[in-house]
Short mmCIF file of C-alpha atoms in Angstrom, two decimals:
data_model
loop_
_atom_site.label_atom_id
_atom_site.label_comp_id
_atom_site.label_asym_id
_atom_site.label_seq_id
_atom_site.Cartn_x
_atom_site.Cartn_y
_atom_site.Cartn_z
CA MET A 1 -39.40 18.52 -8.43
CA PHE A 2 -42.56 18.05 -6.46
CA ILE A 3 -40.93 18.74 -3.14
CA THR A 4 -39.79 22.20 -4.05
CA ALA A 5 -43.20 23.00 -5.43
CA THR A 6 -44.91 21.75 -2.32
CA ALA A 7 -42.39 23.43 -0.09
CA SER A 8 -43.04 26.79 -1.66
CA SER A 9 -46.73 26.32 -1.08
CA VAL A 10 -46.03 25.31 2.49
CA VAL A 11 -43.97 28.44 3.01
CA GLY A 12 -47.12 30.44 2.52
CA LEU A 13 -48.90 28.32 5.07
CA ALA A 14 -46.19 28.21 7.67
CA ALA A 15 -44.79 31.69 7.27
CA SER A 16 -46.67 33.02 10.22
CA GLU A 17 -45.63 30.22 12.51
CA GLY A 18 -41.97 30.70 11.70
CA ALA A 19 -40.32 27.36 12.35
CA LYS A 20 -43.18 24.95 12.70
CA MET A 21 -42.32 23.31 9.44
CA PRO A 22 -39.01 21.42 9.77
CA LEU A 23 -38.38 21.37 6.03
CA ILE A 24 -38.35 25.13 5.63
CA PRO A 25 -34.86 26.45 6.27
CA HIS A 26 -34.53 29.12 8.88
CA ILE A 27 -32.77 31.75 6.80
CA PRO A 28 -30.30 32.95 9.49
CA GLU A 29 -29.25 29.35 10.00
CA LEU A 30 -28.67 28.86 6.31
CA ILE A 31 -26.54 31.97 6.11
CA PHE A 32 -24.77 31.08 9.30
CA GLY A 33 -24.05 27.59 7.95
CA LEU A 34 -22.34 29.15 4.93
CA VAL A 35 -20.38 31.48 7.20
CA MET A 36 -19.30 28.56 9.39
CA PHE A 37 -18.17 26.65 6.36
CA GLY A 38 -16.36 29.66 4.94
CA ILE A 39 -14.42 30.33 8.13
CA LEU A 40 -13.43 26.73 8.66
CA TYR A 41 -12.54 26.27 5.00
CA ALA A 42 -10.29 29.30 5.07
CA VAL A 43 -8.50 27.99 8.13
CA VAL A 44 -8.19 24.45 6.81
CA ALA A 45 -7.07 25.48 3.35
CA LYS A 46 -4.62 28.13 4.51
CA LYS A 47 -3.12 26.52 7.56
CA VAL A 48 -4.12 23.00 8.49
CA VAL A 49 -3.74 21.15 5.19
CA PRO A 50 -0.51 22.88 4.13
CA ASN A 51 1.02 22.21 7.55
CA LEU A 52 0.07 18.57 7.49
CA GLU A 53 1.07 18.09 3.88
CA LYS A 54 4.41 19.68 4.65
CA ALA A 55 4.89 17.30 7.54
CA TYR A 56 3.94 14.41 5.23
CA ALA A 57 6.37 15.53 2.59
CA GLU A 58 9.12 15.89 5.19
CA ARG A 59 8.29 12.48 6.56
CA THR A 60 8.39 10.94 3.13
CA ALA A 61 11.68 12.67 2.47
CA ALA A 62 13.04 11.50 5.82
CA ILE A 63 11.97 7.95 5.16
CA GLU A 64 13.32 8.03 1.64
CA GLY A 65 16.53 9.63 2.90
CA GLY A 66 16.85 6.91 5.50
CA MET A 67 16.20 4.32 2.88
CA LYS A 68 18.76 5.89 0.61
CA GLN A 69 21.29 5.91 3.43
CA ALA A 70 20.55 2.30 4.19
CA GLU A 71 20.87 1.49 0.52
CA GLU A 72 24.21 3.22 0.39
CA ALA A 73 25.40 1.34 3.44
CA GLN A 74 24.23 -1.86 1.87
CA ALA A 75 25.97 -1.02 -1.36
CA ALA A 76 29.17 -0.25 0.53
CA ALA A 77 28.91 -3.52 2.40
CA ALA A 78 28.30 -5.36 -0.85
CA ALA A 79 31.29 -3.66 -2.43
CA ALA A 80 33.48 -4.55 0.54
CA LYS A 81 32.30 -8.12 0.37
CA GLU A 82 32.96 -8.25 -3.32
CA GLN A 83 36.41 -6.83 -2.83
CA TYR A 84 37.09 -9.29 -0.07
CA GLU A 85 35.88 -12.13 -2.20
CA ALA A 86 37.93 -10.94 -5.11
CA GLN A 87 40.96 -10.78 -2.87
CA LEU A 88 40.20 -14.19 -1.53
CA ALA A 89 39.84 -15.59 -5.01
CA GLU A 90 43.05 -13.91 -6.03
CA ALA A 91 44.82 -15.33 -3.02
CA ARG A 92 43.43 -18.75 -3.82
CA ALA A 93 44.54 -18.43 -7.42
CA GLU A 94 47.93 -17.27 -6.29
CA ALA A 95 48.24 -20.15 -3.91
CA ALA A 96 47.19 -22.55 -6.63
CA ARG A 97 49.64 -20.97 -9.01
CA ILE A 98 52.44 -21.20 -6.48
CA ARG A 99 51.57 -24.79 -5.81
CA GLU A 100 51.48 -25.48 -9.51
CA ASP A 101 54.78 -23.70 -9.94
CA ALA A 102 56.28 -25.63 -7.12
CA ARG A 103 55.06 -28.84 -8.60
CA ALA A 104 56.35 -27.91 -12.00
CA GLN A 105 59.60 -26.80 -10.54
CA GLY A 106 59.86 -29.96 -8.53
CA ALA A 107 59.17 -31.99 -11.63
CA GLU A 108 61.74 -29.98 -13.49
CA ILE A 109 64.24 -30.44 -10.74
CA VAL A 110 63.53 -34.13 -10.68
CA ALA A 111 63.85 -34.30 -14.44
CA GLU A 112 67.01 -32.26 -14.36
CA MET A 113 68.43 -34.37 -11.60
CA ARG A 114 67.48 -37.45 -13.43
CA GLY A 115 69.10 -36.09 -16.55
CA GLN A 116 72.17 -35.15 -14.62
CA ALA A 117 72.27 -38.47 -12.93
CA GLN A 118 71.75 -40.19 -16.22
CA ALA A 119 74.46 -38.09 -17.82
CA GLU A 120 76.74 -38.75 -14.89
CA ALA A 121 75.96 -42.39 -15.03
CA SER A 122 76.50 -42.54 -18.73
CA ARG A 123 79.64 -40.53 -18.32
CA ILE A 124 80.85 -42.86 -15.65
CA THR A 125 79.85 -45.82 -17.74
CA GLU A 126 81.59 -44.35 -20.72
CA SER A 127 84.73 -43.55 -18.84
CA ALA A 128 84.60 -47.00 -17.37
CA HIS A 129 84.18 -48.39 -20.86
CA LYS A 130 87.03 -46.28 -22.05
CA GLN A 131 89.15 -47.35 -19.16
CA ILE A 132 88.27 -50.89 -19.83
CA GLU A 133 88.97 -50.43 -23.50
CA ALA A 134 92.26 -48.81 -22.74
CA ASP A 135 93.12 -51.50 -20.29
CA ARG A 136 92.10 -54.10 -22.76
CA GLN A 137 94.07 -52.51 -25.53
CA GLN A 138 96.99 -52.25 -23.28
CA ALA A 139 96.56 -55.80 -22.22
CA SER A 140 96.11 -56.85 -25.82
CA HIS A 141 99.24 -55.02 -26.86
CA SER A 142 101.30 -56.45 -24.08
CA LEU A 143 99.70 -59.79 -24.66
CA ARG A 144 100.46 -59.62 -28.34
CA ALA A 145 104.06 -58.73 -27.55
CA ASP A 146 104.25 -61.46 -24.97
CA VAL A 147 102.56 -63.97 -27.21
CA GLY A 148 104.97 -63.12 -30.01
CA ARG A 149 107.99 -63.38 -27.75
CA LEU A 150 106.76 -66.50 -26.13
CA SER A 151 105.92 -68.17 -29.37
CA THR A 152 109.25 -67.22 -30.90
CA ASP A 153 111.01 -68.39 -27.76
CA LEU A 154 109.08 -71.55 -27.85
CA ALA A 155 109.65 -72.03 -31.51
CA SER A 156 113.34 -71.28 -31.23
CA ARG A 157 113.64 -73.68 -28.37
CA ILE A 158 111.87 -76.28 -30.40
CA VAL A 159 113.75 -75.44 -33.49
CA GLY A 160 116.92 -74.96 -31.43
CA GLU A 161 118.04 -72.12 -33.43
CA SER A 162 117.38 -68.60 -32.74
CA LEU A 163 114.61 -67.31 -34.73
CA HIS A 164 115.30 -63.96 -33.53
CA ASP A 165 116.05 -62.76 -36.85
CA GLU A 166 114.32 -59.44 -36.79
CA ALA A 167 112.99 -59.36 -40.23
CA ARG A 168 111.68 -62.84 -40.46
CA GLN A 169 110.41 -63.00 -37.07
CA LYS A 170 108.22 -60.01 -37.50
CA GLY A 171 106.85 -61.21 -40.71
CA ILE A 172 105.98 -64.63 -39.44
CA ILE A 173 104.27 -63.53 -36.30
CA ASP A 174 102.39 -60.83 -37.97
CA ARG A 175 101.28 -63.12 -40.76
CA PHE A 176 100.20 -65.71 -38.21
CA LEU A 177 98.26 -63.27 -36.20
CA ALA A 178 96.67 -61.84 -39.32
CA GLU A 179 95.57 -65.27 -40.39
CA LEU A 180 94.28 -65.88 -36.95
CA GLU A 181 92.26 -62.76 -37.07
CA ALA A 182 90.89 -63.43 -40.53
CA GLY A 183 89.58 -66.69 -39.25
CA ASP A 184 91.61 -68.77 -41.58
CA ILE A 185 93.11 -70.59 -38.65
CA ARG A 186 90.90 -72.04 -36.07
CA PRO A 187 92.24 -71.24 -32.70
CA GLU A 188 92.27 -74.37 -30.73
CA LYS A 189 93.50 -73.40 -27.39
CA VAL A 190 94.94 -70.02 -27.37
CA GLY A 191 92.69 -67.05 -28.27
CA ALA A 192 89.41 -68.74 -27.44
CA ASP A 193 87.74 -65.38 -27.39
CA ALA A 194 87.84 -64.76 -31.05
CA PRO A 195 86.16 -61.31 -31.29
CA ALA A 196 89.08 -59.84 -29.47
CA GLY A 197 90.91 -60.09 -32.76
CA GLN A 198 88.90 -57.23 -34.20
CA ASP A 199 90.53 -54.78 -31.81
CA ALA A 200 93.97 -55.17 -33.35
CA MET B 1 -57.09 5.73 19.03
CA THR B 2 -56.15 8.79 17.13
CA GLY B 3 -53.20 9.38 14.91
CA ASN B 4 -52.03 10.16 11.48
CA LEU B 5 -52.32 7.65 8.67
CA SER B 6 -49.17 9.04 7.06
CA LEU B 7 -47.27 7.59 10.03
CA VAL B 8 -48.34 4.11 8.93
CA GLY B 9 -47.58 5.02 5.38
CA TYR B 10 -44.08 6.09 6.24
CA GLY B 11 -43.56 2.96 8.31
CA LEU B 12 -44.57 0.84 5.33
CA SER B 13 -42.44 2.83 2.93
CA ALA B 14 -39.41 2.36 5.14
CA ILE B 15 -39.59 -1.41 4.53
CA GLY B 16 -38.27 -1.07 0.98
CA PRO B 17 -35.12 0.90 1.77
CA ALA B 18 -34.57 -1.29 4.83
CA ILE B 19 -34.49 -4.41 2.66
CA ALA B 20 -32.31 -2.64 0.12
CA VAL B 21 -29.81 -1.57 2.76
CA GLY B 22 -29.77 -5.11 4.13
CA LEU B 23 -29.11 -6.55 0.68
CA ILE B 24 -26.33 -4.06 0.02
CA PHE B 25 -24.51 -4.89 3.22
CA ALA B 26 -25.09 -8.62 2.75
CA ALA B 27 -23.41 -8.35 -0.63
CA TYR B 28 -20.62 -6.28 0.87
CA ILE B 29 -20.00 -8.80 3.64
CA ASN B 30 -20.05 -11.61 1.10
CA GLY B 31 -17.57 -9.83 -1.05
CA VAL B 32 -15.21 -9.12 1.83
CA ALA B 33 -15.52 -12.68 3.12
CA ARG B 34 -14.56 -14.04 -0.27
CA GLN B 35 -11.83 -11.55 -0.93
CA PRO B 36 -10.67 -9.75 2.20
CA GLU B 37 -8.14 -7.70 0.26
CA ALA B 38 -10.98 -6.08 -1.73
CA ARG B 39 -12.35 -4.53 1.44
CA ASN B 40 -11.03 -1.04 0.81
CA LEU B 41 -12.36 -1.12 -2.71
CA LEU B 42 -15.80 -2.35 -1.72
CA GLN B 43 -16.36 -0.13 1.29
CA PRO B 44 -17.03 3.18 -0.50
CA ILE B 45 -19.21 1.38 -3.02
CA ALA B 46 -21.24 -0.24 -0.27
CA ILE B 47 -21.60 3.04 1.62
CA LEU B 48 -22.58 4.78 -1.59
CA GLY B 49 -25.21 2.16 -2.34
CA PHE B 50 -26.43 2.37 1.22
CA ALA B 51 -26.74 6.15 0.95
CA LEU B 52 -28.66 5.88 -2.30
CA ALA B 53 -31.08 3.32 -0.91
CA GLU B 54 -31.48 5.36 2.22
CA ALA B 55 -32.36 8.42 0.15
CA LEU B 56 -35.70 6.79 -0.62
CA ALA B 57 -36.49 6.50 3.05
CA ILE B 58 -35.52 10.16 3.48
CA PHE B 59 -37.91 11.08 0.69
CA GLY B 60 -40.59 9.22 2.59
CA LEU B 61 -39.77 11.18 5.72
CA VAL B 62 -40.03 14.43 3.80
CA LEU B 63 -43.34 13.45 2.27
CA PHE B 64 -44.57 12.54 5.71
CA PHE B 65 -43.96 16.08 6.88
CA ILE B 66 -45.46 17.62 3.79
CA LYS B 67 -48.67 15.52 4.06
CA MET C 1 -38.99 -2.80 19.48
CA SER C 2 -41.96 -4.90 20.55
CA LEU C 3 -41.27 -3.79 24.09
CA THR C 4 -41.61 -0.17 23.19
CA ALA C 5 -44.70 -0.88 21.17
CA LEU C 6 -46.12 -2.48 24.25
CA ALA C 7 -45.03 0.50 26.26
CA ALA C 8 -46.67 2.83 23.83
CA SER C 9 -49.93 0.93 24.03
CA ILE C 10 -49.78 0.98 27.79
CA THR C 11 -49.02 4.67 27.90
CA SER C 12 -52.02 5.33 25.77
CA LEU C 13 -54.26 3.58 28.26
CA PRO C 14 -54.18 6.19 31.03
CA ALA C 15 -54.78 8.83 28.44
CA ALA C 16 -57.98 7.13 27.43
CA GLU C 17 -59.07 6.67 31.01
CA GLY C 18 -58.66 10.23 32.10
CA GLY C 19 -56.45 13.18 32.75
CA GLU C 20 -53.68 14.20 30.45
CA GLY C 21 -51.76 11.33 28.89
CA PHE C 22 -48.32 11.09 27.41
CA GLN C 23 -47.65 13.75 24.84
CA PRO C 24 -45.10 12.50 22.29
CA PRO C 25 -42.59 15.13 21.27
CA THR C 26 -43.43 17.13 18.19
CA THR C 27 -41.15 18.80 15.70
CA ASP C 28 -41.35 21.89 17.88
CA ILE C 29 -38.43 20.56 19.91
CA PHE C 30 -36.17 21.81 17.15
CA TRP C 31 -37.37 25.37 17.36
CA LEU C 32 -35.17 26.96 20.00
CA PRO C 33 -34.89 30.71 19.50
CA LEU C 34 -32.55 32.45 21.91
CA PHE C 35 -32.59 36.07 20.81
CA GLY C 36 -35.07 37.81 18.62
CA LYS C 37 -38.24 36.52 17.14
CA GLY C 38 -39.72 35.04 14.02
CA ASP C 39 -37.78 34.74 10.83
CA TRP C 40 -34.56 36.37 12.00
CA ALA C 41 -34.24 34.88 15.46
CA ILE C 42 -30.85 33.62 16.61
CA THR C 43 -31.42 29.97 17.47
CA GLU C 44 -29.64 27.71 19.90
CA GLN C 45 -28.35 25.61 17.01
CA MET C 46 -26.61 28.64 15.59
CA VAL C 47 -24.86 29.23 18.90
CA TRP C 48 -23.78 25.61 19.06
CA GLY C 49 -22.66 25.80 15.47
CA ALA C 50 -20.56 28.83 16.32
CA ILE C 51 -19.08 27.02 19.31
CA VAL C 52 -18.28 23.97 17.14
CA THR C 53 -16.68 26.14 14.50
CA ALA C 54 -14.61 28.02 17.04
CA PHE C 55 -13.60 24.76 18.69
CA LEU C 56 -12.59 23.26 15.35
CA VAL C 57 -10.63 26.32 14.29
CA ILE C 58 -8.73 26.44 17.56
CA MET C 59 -8.11 22.70 17.76
CA LEU C 60 -7.07 22.27 14.14
CA LEU C 61 -4.73 25.23 14.34
CA ALA C 62 -3.26 24.13 17.63
CA LEU C 63 -2.73 20.54 16.55
CA SER C 64 -1.33 21.31 13.13
CA LYS C 65 0.73 24.37 13.99
CA ARG C 66 3.84 22.46 14.86
CA ALA C 67 3.26 19.57 12.52
CA ALA C 68 6.47 17.60 12.71
CA VAL C 69 7.95 14.59 11.06
CA ILE C 70 7.56 12.71 14.31
CA PRO C 71 4.02 13.53 15.41
CA SER C 72 2.99 14.42 18.91
CA LYS C 73 -0.01 12.64 20.35
CA GLY C 74 -2.37 15.42 19.31
CA GLN C 75 -0.95 15.61 15.84
CA TRP C 76 -1.21 11.85 15.57
CA MET C 77 -4.91 11.98 16.34
CA LEU C 78 -5.44 14.81 13.89
CA GLU C 79 -3.53 12.86 11.29
CA GLY C 80 -5.80 9.89 11.84
CA LEU C 81 -8.84 12.03 11.06
CA TYR C 82 -7.08 13.80 8.23
CA ASN C 83 -5.81 10.58 6.65
CA PHE C 84 -9.29 9.13 6.80
CA VAL C 85 -10.57 11.97 4.63
CA ARG C 86 -7.44 12.38 2.54
CA ASN C 87 -6.76 8.74 1.69
CA GLY C 88 -10.01 7.00 2.49
CA VAL C 89 -12.33 9.45 0.77
CA ALA C 90 -10.55 11.96 -1.44
CA ARG C 91 -7.87 9.73 -2.94
CA ASP C 92 -10.13 6.72 -3.37
CA MET C 93 -12.93 8.64 -5.00
CA ILE C 94 -11.15 11.33 -6.98
CA GLY C 95 -7.94 9.53 -7.85
CA THR C 96 -4.34 10.23 -7.05
CA ARG C 97 -3.84 12.84 -9.76
CA GLU C 98 -6.08 15.66 -8.59
CA PHE C 99 -7.35 14.75 -5.15
CA LEU C 100 -5.04 17.06 -3.22
CA LYS C 101 -6.86 20.15 -4.47
CA PHE C 102 -10.10 18.96 -2.91
CA VAL C 103 -8.76 17.68 0.37
CA PRO C 104 -9.30 21.00 2.23
CA LEU C 105 -12.89 21.15 1.01
CA LEU C 106 -13.67 17.57 1.97
CA PHE C 107 -11.82 17.79 5.27
CA THR C 108 -13.78 20.92 6.15
CA PHE C 109 -17.04 19.20 5.30
CA PHE C 110 -16.15 16.11 7.27
CA THR C 111 -15.02 17.82 10.45
CA LEU C 112 -17.74 20.44 10.42
CA ILE C 113 -20.54 17.98 9.81
CA LEU C 114 -19.13 15.37 12.16
CA PHE C 115 -18.82 17.73 15.10
CA ASN C 116 -22.11 19.43 14.40
CA ASN C 117 -23.73 16.01 14.26
CA LEU C 118 -22.04 14.99 17.47
CA MET C 119 -23.74 17.87 19.23
CA GLY C 120 -26.75 15.55 19.17
CA ILE C 121 -25.18 13.36 21.84
CA PHE C 122 -22.96 15.99 23.46
CA PRO C 123 -24.44 16.24 26.96
CA LEU C 124 -24.64 20.04 27.18
CA ALA C 125 -26.19 20.51 23.77
CA MET C 126 -28.14 17.30 23.16
CA ASN C 127 -29.30 18.79 19.92
CA PRO C 128 -27.74 18.05 16.56
CA VAL C 129 -26.99 21.32 14.80
CA THR C 130 -27.47 19.63 11.45
CA GLY C 131 -30.97 18.65 12.54
CA LYS C 132 -32.02 22.08 11.36
CA ILE C 133 -32.31 21.91 7.59
CA GLY C 134 -30.68 25.31 7.10
CA PHE C 135 -27.23 23.88 7.82
CA PRO C 136 -27.40 20.86 5.48
CA ILE C 137 -28.75 23.12 2.76
CA ALA C 138 -25.85 25.53 3.27
CA PHE C 139 -23.31 22.69 2.99
CA THR C 140 -25.09 21.24 -0.01
CA LEU C 141 -25.11 24.61 -1.76
CA VAL C 142 -21.34 24.63 -1.51
CA VAL C 143 -21.04 21.12 -2.94
CA TYR C 144 -23.56 21.95 -5.64
CA ALA C 145 -21.69 25.06 -6.67
CA VAL C 146 -18.30 23.36 -6.55
CA TYR C 147 -19.08 20.34 -8.69
CA HIS C 148 -21.01 22.26 -11.32
CA TRP C 149 -18.31 24.87 -11.45
CA ILE C 150 -15.60 22.22 -11.87
CA GLY C 151 -17.59 20.42 -14.54
CA ILE C 152 -18.30 23.54 -16.55
CA LYS C 153 -14.77 24.83 -16.17
CA ARG C 154 -13.36 21.49 -17.23
CA MET C 155 -15.61 20.72 -20.17
CA GLY C 156 -17.35 23.96 -21.06
CA LEU C 157 -21.07 24.45 -20.68
CA GLY C 158 -22.03 22.37 -23.72
CA GLY C 159 -19.45 19.70 -22.98
CA TYR C 160 -20.68 19.42 -19.42
CA PHE C 161 -24.23 18.69 -20.52
CA LYS C 162 -22.99 16.35 -23.21
CA HIS C 163 -20.89 14.41 -20.70
CA MET C 164 -23.96 13.70 -18.60
CA VAL C 165 -25.27 11.36 -21.30
CA PRO C 166 -23.19 8.21 -21.70
CA GLU C 167 -21.85 7.68 -25.18
CA GLY C 168 -22.96 4.92 -27.50
CA LEU C 169 -26.67 5.11 -26.77
CA PRO C 170 -29.18 4.74 -29.59
CA GLY C 171 -30.39 8.13 -30.81
CA TRP C 172 -33.99 7.91 -29.72
CA ILE C 173 -33.09 7.21 -26.10
CA VAL C 174 -30.71 10.15 -25.69
CA PRO C 175 -33.38 12.75 -24.77
CA PHE C 176 -34.82 10.49 -22.08
CA VAL C 177 -31.47 9.66 -20.56
CA GLY C 178 -30.46 13.28 -20.90
CA LEU C 179 -33.54 14.42 -19.02
CA LEU C 180 -32.98 11.78 -16.35
CA GLU C 181 -29.35 12.75 -15.93
CA PHE C 182 -30.25 16.41 -15.88
CA ILE C 183 -32.71 15.76 -13.05
CA THR C 184 -30.08 13.71 -11.28
CA TYR C 185 -27.42 16.38 -11.56
CA PHE C 186 -29.51 19.39 -10.76
CA ILE C 187 -32.29 18.15 -8.49
CA THR C 188 -31.86 14.68 -7.06
CA ARG C 189 -28.25 14.98 -6.01
CA PRO C 190 -28.47 18.20 -3.98
CA LEU C 191 -31.87 17.28 -2.63
CA THR C 192 -30.79 13.87 -1.37
CA LEU C 193 -27.49 15.20 -0.11
CA ALA C 194 -29.16 17.82 2.07
CA LEU C 195 -32.17 15.77 3.06
CA ARG C 196 -30.17 12.68 3.94
CA LEU C 197 -28.09 14.54 6.49
CA PHE C 198 -31.03 16.49 7.79
CA GLY C 199 -33.35 13.48 7.91
CA ASN C 200 -30.92 11.28 9.78
CA MET C 201 -30.11 13.88 12.39
CA PHE C 202 -33.68 15.02 12.72
CA ALA C 203 -35.14 11.53 13.03
CA GLY C 204 -32.38 10.39 15.36
CA HIS C 205 -32.97 13.30 17.68
CA MET C 206 -36.73 12.72 17.54
CA VAL C 207 -36.30 9.06 18.48
CA ILE C 208 -33.99 9.85 21.39
CA THR C 209 -36.32 12.57 22.63
CA LEU C 210 -39.26 10.23 22.31
CA PHE C 211 -37.63 7.53 24.40
CA VAL C 212 -36.31 9.92 27.00
CA SER C 213 -39.59 11.75 27.42
CA ALA C 214 -41.48 8.45 27.47
CA ALA C 215 -39.18 7.10 30.16
CA ALA C 216 -39.57 10.29 32.17
CA TYR C 217 -43.35 10.17 31.83
CA GLN C 218 -43.47 6.52 32.85
CA LEU C 219 -41.26 7.13 35.85
CA LEU C 220 -42.93 10.29 37.09
CA ASP C 221 -46.58 10.01 36.15
CA GLY C 222 -47.21 6.31 35.61
CA GLY C 223 -48.41 3.59 37.93
CA ALA C 224 -46.22 0.79 39.34
CA ALA C 225 -46.23 -1.18 36.09
CA LEU C 226 -45.27 1.89 34.10
CA LYS C 227 -42.51 2.78 36.56
CA ALA C 228 -41.02 -0.69 35.98
CA LEU C 229 -41.36 -0.20 32.25
CA SER C 230 -39.41 3.02 32.39
CA ILE C 231 -36.24 0.96 32.88
CA PRO C 232 -36.31 -0.75 29.45
CA THR C 233 -37.48 2.48 27.89
CA GLY C 234 -34.57 4.37 29.39
CA LEU C 235 -32.25 1.57 28.33
CA MET C 236 -33.63 1.87 24.84
CA ALA C 237 -32.91 5.60 24.95
CA ALA C 238 -29.31 4.85 25.92
CA ILE C 239 -29.00 2.33 23.08
CA MET C 240 -30.42 4.86 20.66
CA VAL C 241 -27.85 7.39 21.82
CA LEU C 242 -25.07 4.93 21.00
CA PHE C 243 -26.72 4.12 17.69
CA GLU C 244 -26.98 7.82 16.96
CA ALA C 245 -23.27 8.22 17.59
CA LEU C 246 -22.67 5.67 14.86
CA VAL C 247 -25.18 7.31 12.52
CA GLN C 248 -23.69 10.72 13.13
CA PHE C 249 -20.26 9.55 12.15
CA LEU C 250 -21.63 7.60 9.22
CA GLN C 251 -23.61 10.54 7.89
CA ALA C 252 -20.59 12.83 8.03
CA TYR C 253 -18.68 10.15 6.12
CA VAL C 254 -21.48 9.64 3.61
CA PHE C 255 -21.83 13.36 2.97
CA THR C 256 -18.10 13.69 2.37
CA LEU C 257 -17.99 10.54 0.26
CA LEU C 258 -20.87 11.67 -1.92
CA ALA C 259 -19.42 15.17 -2.29
CA ALA C 260 -16.15 13.55 -3.39
CA SER C 261 -17.97 11.26 -5.78
CA TYR C 262 -19.87 14.16 -7.36
CA ILE C 263 -16.64 16.08 -7.77
CA ALA C 264 -15.01 12.99 -9.26
CA GLY C 265 -17.95 12.64 -11.63
CA ALA C 266 -17.56 16.22 -12.79
CA LEU C 267 -13.82 15.67 -13.27
CA ALA C 268 -14.09 12.40 -15.11
CA ASP C 269 -14.99 11.95 -18.75
CA HIS C 270 -17.86 9.57 -18.21
CA GLY C 271 -21.14 9.95 -16.35
CA ASP C 272 -20.83 8.50 -12.90
CA GLU C 273 -23.43 6.99 -10.66
CA HIS C 274 -25.53 9.31 -8.56
#
């Protein structure tokens, strides 16, 4: 450009004066500037930058290592917590199950007891019924015998003659009682509880 | 009074780059004020613009010496 | 600045009245040959550059030699500087995929330029090494070679030129854009890169020298009013020194950033900004 052109023309002018012109490079300085740069560049490129970059890399590694360690610790803590929680949940579930079991068992026991009690009760009731029935039958038998004897005694006393003829007597009483049971004869005083007749 | 007219000329020519540099930094300050997080992005651009505007003043200085 | 303008007008008054007035510093203040003469003289800036380079080599080696996972205080400071270039410049500009290859280059540029710049406010030197255009040109030559080499290696010679022109342009405009991009890649970029660094350091040093010498002149040779004025002038010199510290850091950053952006442009598929 114009400056270079003018500068070259100025060189001719200022050559004798050496360094009067500030825009004309002093050649030793130019060369020395390159030498300075070369020396410093060699040092920086060979030593300074590699050393610092190595330190940076180590630092990054250290920080990342630390972070990794912390991450591991965190993971371990998280795992422990999870395990603990799992155990806790398990324990809770177990407790609930035991409680449920106990309740079920209790209910079962209650039901069983109730069943037993009911069975016992019904058994007792039944045996009582049976006893009663037996008693009643016994009573009815003895009553029937008594009634028969009494009525024959009564009748014989009324008739004045012994009706203790075995054959007749049996037939009469039995026929009478059968009629009574069939409802052909209305009991007026004796045998007010009619259904008892069915048990004969 | 004696002197060199190119002195005045250089003084006048420095006005342009001076205004340019002022405008560049005004824009930079505006940008950072609006978006402080863009500071690192804007700084090299502002310095670059400043250097380019300043180059004109340096040309003037050179021309002043050449006469 | 009005104060200094006033001061300048006042300083010019005695000169008009008589005797020798205030002589503002000229560009000769940068010409400091130590040994030898003429074109091959060893200059003071070269010596300071050598000292800076030696200092950087020793410090960087010492601080990074036992780089550990847990950094020492020195390593921590080095890492701050290194991270600034590595993450703030290289990774942001070039991208995470390939930036590591270019970190040594950019870190070298940044430290070398920063410390050479800082010589401008370092009390013993008080002379920015990069204020001599030879040094910025040397650094720029490296950048220039690197990004063209990367581009040509990546895309081939034809592909590299083709990539300079954005795709999808109408046919008639391609030659113009191509020419413009060609100028950008081969002339504007290296020129601005070198001249920006040089110009900033040069002008900054000139301004500081101007204020300091003006304050000294006012204090030593001026009348009562001028002696009083030397205080704000000296103050201004101090402020300019602080400002220069900022500029010196900024220019090292800008140089590295632009170098990274040129490299990124040569790596990428599309034409980047300048």
